[in-house]
Coordinates of C-alpha atoms in Angstrom, one line a residue:
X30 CA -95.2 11.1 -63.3
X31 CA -93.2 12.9 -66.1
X32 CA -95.2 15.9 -66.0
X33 CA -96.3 15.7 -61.9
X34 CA -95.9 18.9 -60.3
X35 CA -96.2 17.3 -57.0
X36 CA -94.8 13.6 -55.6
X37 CA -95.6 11.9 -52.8
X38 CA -92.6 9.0 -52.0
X39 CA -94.6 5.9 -50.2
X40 CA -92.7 3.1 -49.1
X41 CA -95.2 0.2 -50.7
X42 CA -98.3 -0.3 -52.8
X43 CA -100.5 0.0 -49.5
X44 CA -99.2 3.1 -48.5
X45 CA -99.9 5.2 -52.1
X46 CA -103.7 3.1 -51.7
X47 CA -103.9 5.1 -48.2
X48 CA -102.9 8.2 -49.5
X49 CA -105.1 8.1 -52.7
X50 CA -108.1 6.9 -50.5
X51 CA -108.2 9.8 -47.7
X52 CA -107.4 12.5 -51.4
X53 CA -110.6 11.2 -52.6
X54 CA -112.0 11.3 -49.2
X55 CA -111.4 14.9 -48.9
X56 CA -112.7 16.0 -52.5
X57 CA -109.3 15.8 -54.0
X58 CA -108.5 14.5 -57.3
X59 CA -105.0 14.1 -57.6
X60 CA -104.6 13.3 -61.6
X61 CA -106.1 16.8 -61.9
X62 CA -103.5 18.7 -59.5
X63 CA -101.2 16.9 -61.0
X64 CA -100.1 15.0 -57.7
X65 CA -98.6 11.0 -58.1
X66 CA -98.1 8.9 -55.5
X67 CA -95.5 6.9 -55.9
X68 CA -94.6 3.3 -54.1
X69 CA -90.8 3.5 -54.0
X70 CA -90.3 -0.5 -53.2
X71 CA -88.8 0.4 -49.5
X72 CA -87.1 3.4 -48.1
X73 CA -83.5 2.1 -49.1
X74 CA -84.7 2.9 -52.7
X75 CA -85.5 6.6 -51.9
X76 CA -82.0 8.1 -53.4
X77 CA -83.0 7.3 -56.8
X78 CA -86.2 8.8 -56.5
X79 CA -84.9 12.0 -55.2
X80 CA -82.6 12.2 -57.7
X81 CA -84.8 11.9 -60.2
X82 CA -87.9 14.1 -59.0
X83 CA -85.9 16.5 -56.3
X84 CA -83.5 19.6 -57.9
X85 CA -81.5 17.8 -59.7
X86 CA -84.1 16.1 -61.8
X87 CA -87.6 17.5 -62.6
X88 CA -87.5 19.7 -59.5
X89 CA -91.3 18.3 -58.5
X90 CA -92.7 19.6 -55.1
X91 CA -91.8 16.4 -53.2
X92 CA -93.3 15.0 -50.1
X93 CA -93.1 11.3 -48.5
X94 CA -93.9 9.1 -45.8
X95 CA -92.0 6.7 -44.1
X96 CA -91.8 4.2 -41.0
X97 CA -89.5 5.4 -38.2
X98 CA -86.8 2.6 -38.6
X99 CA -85.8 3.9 -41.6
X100 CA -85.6 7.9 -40.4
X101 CA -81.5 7.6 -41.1
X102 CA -81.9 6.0 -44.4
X103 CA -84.5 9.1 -45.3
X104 CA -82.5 11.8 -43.9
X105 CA -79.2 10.2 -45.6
X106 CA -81.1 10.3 -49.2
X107 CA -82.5 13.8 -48.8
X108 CA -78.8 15.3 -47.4
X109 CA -76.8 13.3 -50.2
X110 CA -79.9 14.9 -53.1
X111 CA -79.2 18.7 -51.6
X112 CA -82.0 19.0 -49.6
X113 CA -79.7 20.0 -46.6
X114 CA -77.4 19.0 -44.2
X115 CA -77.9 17.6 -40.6
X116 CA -81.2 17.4 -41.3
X117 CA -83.7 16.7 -38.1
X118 CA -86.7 15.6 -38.2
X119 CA -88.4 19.1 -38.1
X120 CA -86.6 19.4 -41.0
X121 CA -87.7 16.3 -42.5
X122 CA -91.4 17.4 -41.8
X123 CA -90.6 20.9 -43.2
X124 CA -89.4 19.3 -46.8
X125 CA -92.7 17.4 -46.7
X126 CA -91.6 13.5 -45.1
X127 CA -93.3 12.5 -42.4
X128 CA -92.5 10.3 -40.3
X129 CA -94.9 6.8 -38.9
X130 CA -94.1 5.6 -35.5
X131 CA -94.0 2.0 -36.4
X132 CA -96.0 2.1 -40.1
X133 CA -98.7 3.7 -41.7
X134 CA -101.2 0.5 -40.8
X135 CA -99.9 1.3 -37.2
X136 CA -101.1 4.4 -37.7
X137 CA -104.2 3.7 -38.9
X138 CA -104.9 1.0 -35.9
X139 CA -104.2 3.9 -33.3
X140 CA -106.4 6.4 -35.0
X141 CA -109.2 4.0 -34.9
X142 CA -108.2 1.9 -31.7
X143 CA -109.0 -1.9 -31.9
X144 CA -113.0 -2.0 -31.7
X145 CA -112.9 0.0 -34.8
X146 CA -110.7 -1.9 -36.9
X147 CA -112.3 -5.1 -35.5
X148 CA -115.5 -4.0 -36.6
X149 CA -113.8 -3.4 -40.4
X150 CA -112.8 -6.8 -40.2
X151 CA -115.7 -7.6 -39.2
X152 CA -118.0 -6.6 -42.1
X153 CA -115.2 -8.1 -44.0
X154 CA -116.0 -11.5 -42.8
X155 CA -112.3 -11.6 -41.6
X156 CA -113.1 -11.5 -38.1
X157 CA -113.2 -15.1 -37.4
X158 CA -109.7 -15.3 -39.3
X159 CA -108.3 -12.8 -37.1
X160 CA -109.7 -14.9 -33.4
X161 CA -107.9 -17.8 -34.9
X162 CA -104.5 -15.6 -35.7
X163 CA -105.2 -14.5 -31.9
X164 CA -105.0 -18.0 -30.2
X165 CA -101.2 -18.7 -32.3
X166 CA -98.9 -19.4 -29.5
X167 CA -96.5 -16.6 -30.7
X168 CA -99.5 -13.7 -31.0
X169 CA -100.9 -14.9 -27.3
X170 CA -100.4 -12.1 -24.7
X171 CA -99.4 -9.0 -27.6
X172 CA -101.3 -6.4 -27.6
X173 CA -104.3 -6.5 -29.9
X174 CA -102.7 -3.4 -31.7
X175 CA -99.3 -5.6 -32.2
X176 CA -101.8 -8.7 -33.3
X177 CA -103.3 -6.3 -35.9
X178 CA -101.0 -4.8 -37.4
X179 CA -99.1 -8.6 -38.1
X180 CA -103.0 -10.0 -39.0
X181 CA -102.8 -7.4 -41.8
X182 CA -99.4 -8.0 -43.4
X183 CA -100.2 -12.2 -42.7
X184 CA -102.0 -12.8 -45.9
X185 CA -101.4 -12.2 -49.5
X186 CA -102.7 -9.1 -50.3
X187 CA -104.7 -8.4 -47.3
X188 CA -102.6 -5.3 -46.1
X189 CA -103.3 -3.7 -49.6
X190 CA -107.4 -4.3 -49.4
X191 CA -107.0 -3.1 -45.5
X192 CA -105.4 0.0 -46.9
X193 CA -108.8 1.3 -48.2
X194 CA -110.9 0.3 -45.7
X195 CA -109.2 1.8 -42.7
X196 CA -109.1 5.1 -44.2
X197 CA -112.2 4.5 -45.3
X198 CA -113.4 4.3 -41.8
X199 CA -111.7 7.0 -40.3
X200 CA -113.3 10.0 -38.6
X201 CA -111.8 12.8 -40.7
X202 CA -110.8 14.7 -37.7
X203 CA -108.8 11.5 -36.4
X204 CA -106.4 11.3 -39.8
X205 CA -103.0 10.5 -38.8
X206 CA -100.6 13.5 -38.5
X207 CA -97.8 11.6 -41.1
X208 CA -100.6 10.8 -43.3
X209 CA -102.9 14.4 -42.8
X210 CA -99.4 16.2 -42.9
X211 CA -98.1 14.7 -46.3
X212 CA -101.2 15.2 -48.3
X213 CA -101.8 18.9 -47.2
X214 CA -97.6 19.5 -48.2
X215 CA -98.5 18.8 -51.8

């Protein structure tokens, strides 16, 4: 990361495994454009990243993602690191953080709709794992895109080897805007 001249800020381990998926995906190879994708541990951690990639630190062309619940957090860290002030969220985009409406796997679900990512589950032999998820007493009556998205982050692991495969099985016209956005800012 020392010598990066572009940084992507992720919020987790599954969300740099997204990124680096749909790069590849699109005949990108990131070591060699010197672009790193870093996991940040959560979007309260963001400061110290900023500080130490953004203007004050190795001036990297930065970029990021992160889930909608933690805009203020974002938009605190990039004002406090001299990206700005009263920053909006055009702003944000125009600095290179884009925003997920609930998460990237959220994301991902809507881009593909249910029947898709079923079917990934599906040749995953996870399928019958996810009916039983279904019938819990708190998952009866969500929406399969709710029931999902919680399937994914229920198991150990499961939401990092999901990150792959959805992106994996997206048409690459239907990319996510956070996730199409963020990779073409760096």
């Amino acid at each position: 990361m020392g010598d990066a001249r572009g940084i992507v800020l992720v919020e987790g381990i599954s969300d740099q495994i997204a990124v680096e998926t749909l790069a590849a995906r699109r005949g990108r190879n990131l070591d060699r454009e010197s672009v790193s994708v870093v996991p940040i541990g959560g979007a309260q951690a963001i400061g110290r990243f900023l500080t130490r990639f953004g203007p004050q630190g190795s001036d990297a062309r930065l970029a990021g993602l992160y889930d909608a619940g933690e805009e203020e957090v974002v938009r605190r860290s990039l004002e406090r690191a001299g990206f700005g002030s009263h920053l909006t969220r055009f702003d944000l985009e125009r600095l290179g953080f884009h925003v997920c409406v609930a998460d990237l796997e959220d994301e991902l679900i809507r881009a593909l709709g249910p029947a898709s990512v079923e079917a990934v589950l599906g040749s995953e032999g996870d399928l019958g794992s996810f009916r039983t998820f279904q019938k819990q007493p708190a998952w009866r009556g969500q929406s399969i895109e709710a029931q999902l998205r919680r399937f994914m982050g229920s198991a150990d692991r499961r939401k990092l080897r999901y990150a792959r495969l959805l992106v994996d099985a997206l048409d690459l016209a239907q990319v996510p805007r956070p996730l199409d956005r963020v990779l073409a800012h760096v």
